[in-house]
Amino acid sequence: MGDIRYDGRVAVITGAGNGLGRSYARYLAARGARVVVNDLGGGTDGEGNDSRAADTVVAEIRGAGGEAVPNYDSVATAEGGESIVNTALETYGRVDIVINNAGILRDTSIPKMSSDNFDILIDVHLKGAFYVTQPAFRVMKQNAYGRVLYTTSAAGLFGNFGQANYAAAKMGLVGLSSVTAIEGAKYNIRSNVIAPIARTRLTEELMGAMGDAFAPEFITPMVAYLVSEECEYSHEIFNAGAGRYARVFVGSAPGWTAPDGETPDVEMIRDNLERISSTEGFTIPANAMEA
Ligand code: NAI
């Protein structure tokens, strides 16, 4: 099989001025993609803005002989999302790939969580991904081609102390991807989710010395595959980190069914809990109807 390339493809990568997004942008550009490097350039908590983050990555890509254009809008408003996609359309005339990657953190436990800190996480991660994907999806539908990637987290999939806002947004992205995949299927638009674990400015303190094994470059080839033309997968979630790549899935077990015509009482639920909670024989439903 030949090399995987992105010649002729235009990729929008949000939050591409640092960390994972920067690595994705450089990799796709090195393999022929024209890239919109979006980044607001703020701090890890979302405060501030600075055009240098996106400009630096664009300069790196151009310096290596690739094609890229910067965009400094926040993903967190509908106008910002439109403008990011318009940068692709005005500069390169199309959009084939969207990698929803921009993100921030505002960790505090539930009793201490302010509504501002909850809202901004939903705005940047969840609404931001919708605001960028919606205008891109319209173009992809017309072109009958698209690859969309969303970024979740182990904190969202499995929970993490102090990250109620982040986890809620990150699990929301799984739902958004499922519907993108279902609605996009007949237009050759595929949508998947990556759950990365990598050393970036978001995780630096947490990882300490162990961080050397968690370079963002380990995540990038999995992401690059999922947004490639030959990727057949859609509606999937993959873990990636430190050289390990694995599927994560939402399954449904057969459970227990009440006897015909009988509405069970609470004791019948208690008495059948073993079967109700068993994971044996699970399936992975393709959509809500199938479930
Ligand atoms: P990072 O902080 O290095 O990069 C995130 C980038 O997003 C920054 O350059 C930031 O300026 C940009 N950004 C933030 N808000 C924005 C906005 N409103 N509009 C446009 N750009 C904005 O962090 P990292 O680690 O590379 O994170 C990338 C994604 O991966 C995030 O969604 C994060 O939640 C997710 N993630 C990262 C993990 C890790 O281990 N590093 C673990 C799980 C998920």
Tab-separated table of C-alpha atoms in Angstrom, residues 83-271:
chain	number	residue	atom	x	y	z
A	83	SER	CA	-14.852	33.035	10.111
A	84	ILE	CA	-12.475	30.095	10.650
A	85	VAL	CA	-14.179	28.093	7.903
A	86	ASN	CA	-14.318	31.204	5.677
A	87	THR	CA	-10.541	31.534	5.999
A	88	ALA	CA	-10.287	28.080	4.393
A	89	LEU	CA	-12.837	28.904	1.680
A	90	GLU	CA	-11.403	32.327	0.842
A	91	THR	CA	-7.777	31.161	0.834
A	92	TYR	CA	-8.047	27.686	-0.624
A	93	GLY	CA	-11.604	27.381	-1.988
A	94	ARG	CA	-12.680	24.317	-0.021
A	95	VAL	CA	-12.621	22.453	3.276
A	96	ASP	CA	-12.147	18.687	3.514
A	97	ILE	CA	-10.910	18.079	7.044
A	98	VAL	CA	-11.894	19.609	10.390
A	99	ILE	CA	-9.955	18.738	13.522
A	100	ASN	CA	-11.749	20.163	16.561
A	101	ASN	CA	-8.880	20.440	18.998
A	102	ALA	CA	-8.974	23.865	20.698
A	103	GLY	CA	-9.308	23.551	24.451
A	104	ILE	CA	-8.791	25.086	27.876
A	105	LEU	CA	-9.028	24.004	31.513
A	106	ARG	CA	-10.654	25.550	34.600
A	107	ASP	CA	-10.502	22.800	37.213
A	108	THR	CA	-12.394	23.006	40.523
A	109	SER	CA	-14.522	20.555	42.459
A	110	ILE	CA	-18.303	20.654	42.043
A	111	PRO	CA	-19.116	22.624	45.231
A	112	LYS	CA	-16.620	25.324	44.220
A	113	MET	CA	-17.392	25.473	40.495
A	114	SER	CA	-18.608	28.914	39.374
A	115	SER	CA	-21.164	29.059	36.588
A	116	ASP	CA	-18.678	31.161	34.574
A	117	ASN	CA	-16.094	28.391	34.760
A	118	PHE	CA	-18.703	25.833	33.757
A	119	ASP	CA	-20.048	27.914	30.878
A	120	ILE	CA	-16.710	28.808	29.314
A	121	LEU	CA	-15.649	25.162	29.141
A	122	ILE	CA	-18.899	24.261	27.378
A	123	ASP	CA	-18.484	27.284	25.070
A	124	VAL	CA	-14.928	26.479	23.982
A	125	HIS	CA	-14.970	22.679	23.795
A	126	LEU	CA	-18.548	21.718	22.974
A	127	LYS	CA	-20.215	24.707	21.330
A	128	GLY	CA	-16.894	25.647	19.711
A	129	ALA	CA	-16.690	22.298	17.961
A	130	PHE	CA	-20.263	22.711	16.723
A	131	TYR	CA	-19.674	26.306	15.559
A	132	VAL	CA	-16.721	25.213	13.408
A	133	THR	CA	-18.158	21.922	12.198
A	134	GLN	CA	-21.570	23.247	11.131
A	135	PRO	CA	-20.374	25.625	8.357
A	136	ALA	CA	-17.742	23.092	7.285
A	137	PHE	CA	-20.338	20.295	7.163
A	138	ARG	CA	-22.479	22.356	4.755
A	139	VAL	CA	-19.527	22.645	2.367
A	140	MET	CA	-18.528	18.994	2.814
A	141	LYS	CA	-22.093	17.935	2.017
A	142	GLN	CA	-21.966	19.862	-1.278
A	143	ASN	CA	-18.585	18.296	-2.116
A	144	ALA	CA	-19.675	14.818	-0.953
A	145	TYR	CA	-16.452	14.518	1.004
A	146	GLY	CA	-15.430	15.265	4.557
A	147	ARG	CA	-13.432	14.031	7.524
A	148	VAL	CA	-14.295	15.404	10.960
A	149	LEU	CA	-12.462	14.688	14.173
A	150	TYR	CA	-13.478	15.671	17.687
A	151	THR	CA	-11.276	15.590	20.789
A	152	THR	CA	-12.570	13.969	23.960
A	153	SER	CA	-10.604	12.960	27.045
A	154	ALA	CA	-10.328	10.118	29.537
A	155	ALA	CA	-11.684	12.677	32.031
A	156	GLY	CA	-14.861	12.923	29.966
A	157	LEU	CA	-15.195	9.251	29.115
A	158	PHE	CA	-14.441	7.935	32.593
A	159	GLY	CA	-14.506	10.955	34.948
A	160	ASN	CA	-11.833	12.845	36.862
A	161	PHE	CA	-11.935	14.735	40.174
A	162	GLY	CA	-12.217	18.494	39.728
A	163	GLN	CA	-13.205	18.405	36.061
A	164	ALA	CA	-17.018	18.483	36.009
A	165	ASN	CA	-17.066	21.281	33.417
A	166	TYR	CA	-14.402	19.690	31.224
A	167	ALA	CA	-15.857	16.159	31.478
A	168	ALA	CA	-19.373	17.338	30.606
A	169	ALA	CA	-18.072	19.143	27.524
A	170	LYS	CA	-15.817	16.271	26.474
A	171	MET	CA	-18.571	13.647	26.733
A	172	GLY	CA	-20.877	15.996	24.820
A	173	LEU	CA	-18.414	15.836	21.955
A	174	VAL	CA	-18.913	12.078	21.725
A	175	GLY	CA	-22.616	12.674	21.094
A	176	LEU	CA	-21.843	15.393	18.573
A	177	SER	CA	-19.522	13.071	16.680
A	178	SER	CA	-22.080	10.246	16.640
A	179	VAL	CA	-24.650	12.498	14.982
A	180	THR	CA	-22.056	13.989	12.600
A	181	ALA	CA	-21.220	10.417	11.535
A	182	ILE	CA	-24.875	9.395	11.106
A	183	GLU	CA	-25.939	12.552	9.239
A	184	GLY	CA	-22.731	12.588	7.188
A	185	ALA	CA	-22.766	8.931	6.125
A	186	LYS	CA	-24.514	9.381	2.768
A	187	TYR	CA	-22.257	12.319	1.816
A	188	ASN	CA	-18.974	10.481	2.470
A	189	ILE	CA	-18.482	12.576	5.599
A	190	ARG	CA	-16.882	10.523	8.368
A	191	SER	CA	-16.567	11.560	11.981
A	192	ASN	CA	-14.511	10.098	14.801
A	193	VAL	CA	-13.247	11.008	18.250
A	194	ILE	CA	-9.728	10.937	19.667
A	195	ALA	CA	-9.013	10.654	23.392
A	196	PRO	CA	-5.365	11.703	23.585
A	197	ILE	CA	-2.933	11.629	26.447
A	198	ALA	CA	0.153	13.705	25.807
A	199	ARG	CA	2.530	16.124	27.433
A	200	THR	CA	1.535	19.648	26.471
A	201	ARG	CA	1.256	22.895	28.426
A	202	LEU	CA	-2.143	21.598	29.670
A	203	THR	CA	-0.642	18.506	31.286
A	204	GLU	CA	2.996	19.446	31.910
A	205	GLU	CA	2.681	19.802	35.690
A	206	LEU	CA	0.676	16.611	36.021
A	207	MET	CA	3.119	14.421	34.136
A	208	GLY	CA	6.485	15.545	35.489
A	209	ALA	CA	9.449	13.410	34.426
A	210	MET	CA	7.169	10.693	33.036
A	211	GLY	CA	6.148	13.214	30.356
A	212	ASP	CA	9.051	12.340	28.049
A	213	ALA	CA	7.248	9.171	26.998
A	214	PHE	CA	4.104	11.149	26.113
A	215	ALA	CA	5.150	13.357	23.210
A	216	PRO	CA	2.241	14.748	21.130
A	217	GLU	CA	3.865	13.100	18.097
A	218	PHE	CA	2.549	9.735	19.338
A	219	ILE	CA	-1.055	10.936	18.918
A	220	THR	CA	-0.579	12.489	15.490
A	221	PRO	CA	-0.386	9.386	13.242
A	222	MET	CA	-3.693	8.047	14.629
A	223	VAL	CA	-5.368	11.409	14.037
A	224	ALA	CA	-3.792	11.613	10.582
A	225	TYR	CA	-5.224	8.216	9.709
A	226	LEU	CA	-8.716	9.098	10.927
A	227	VAL	CA	-8.831	12.201	8.697
A	228	SER	CA	-7.354	10.461	5.658
A	229	GLU	CA	-9.278	9.580	2.529
A	230	GLU	CA	-8.713	5.869	3.046
A	231	CYS	CA	-10.169	5.849	6.578
A	232	GLU	CA	-13.293	3.679	6.460
A	233	TYR	CA	-14.067	4.209	10.118
A	234	SER	CA	-16.780	6.551	11.263
A	235	HIS	CA	-18.651	6.917	14.572
A	236	GLU	CA	-15.664	5.563	16.547
A	237	ILE	CA	-13.637	6.648	19.557
A	238	PHE	CA	-9.932	5.887	19.887
A	239	ASN	CA	-7.501	6.299	22.780
A	240	ALA	CA	-3.950	7.288	21.921
A	241	GLY	CA	-0.922	7.982	24.070
A	242	ALA	CA	2.723	7.019	24.547
A	243	GLY	CA	2.601	4.605	21.612
A	244	ARG	CA	-0.613	2.766	22.607
A	245	TYR	CA	-3.687	2.973	20.354
A	246	ALA	CA	-7.004	1.386	21.330
A	247	ARG	CA	-10.716	1.596	20.687
A	248	VAL	CA	-13.114	2.922	23.325
A	249	PHE	CA	-16.796	2.152	22.837
A	250	VAL	CA	-20.247	2.633	24.284
A	251	GLY	CA	-21.876	-0.791	24.456
A	252	SER	CA	-25.248	-2.024	25.545
A	253	ALA	CA	-25.764	-5.342	27.355
A	254	PRO	CA	-28.820	-7.612	26.918
A	255	GLY	CA	-29.870	-7.068	30.549
A	256	TRP	CA	-33.083	-8.393	32.044
A	257	THR	CA	-36.597	-8.069	30.617
A	258	ALA	CA	-39.688	-8.061	32.817
A	259	PRO	CA	-42.139	-10.942	32.258
A	260	ASP	CA	-44.631	-10.270	29.448
A	261	GLY	CA	-47.373	-7.832	30.370
A	262	GLU	CA	-45.925	-7.177	33.820
A	263	THR	CA	-44.789	-3.766	35.090
A	264	PRO	CA	-42.047	-4.616	37.587
A	265	ASP	CA	-41.891	-3.107	41.065
A	266	VAL	CA	-38.728	-1.847	42.720
A	267	GLU	CA	-38.073	-5.202	44.423
A	268	MET	CA	-38.053	-6.984	41.042
A	269	ILE	CA	-35.374	-4.536	39.902
A	270	ARG	CA	-33.350	-5.301	43.056
A	271	ASP	CA	-33.797	-9.039	42.599
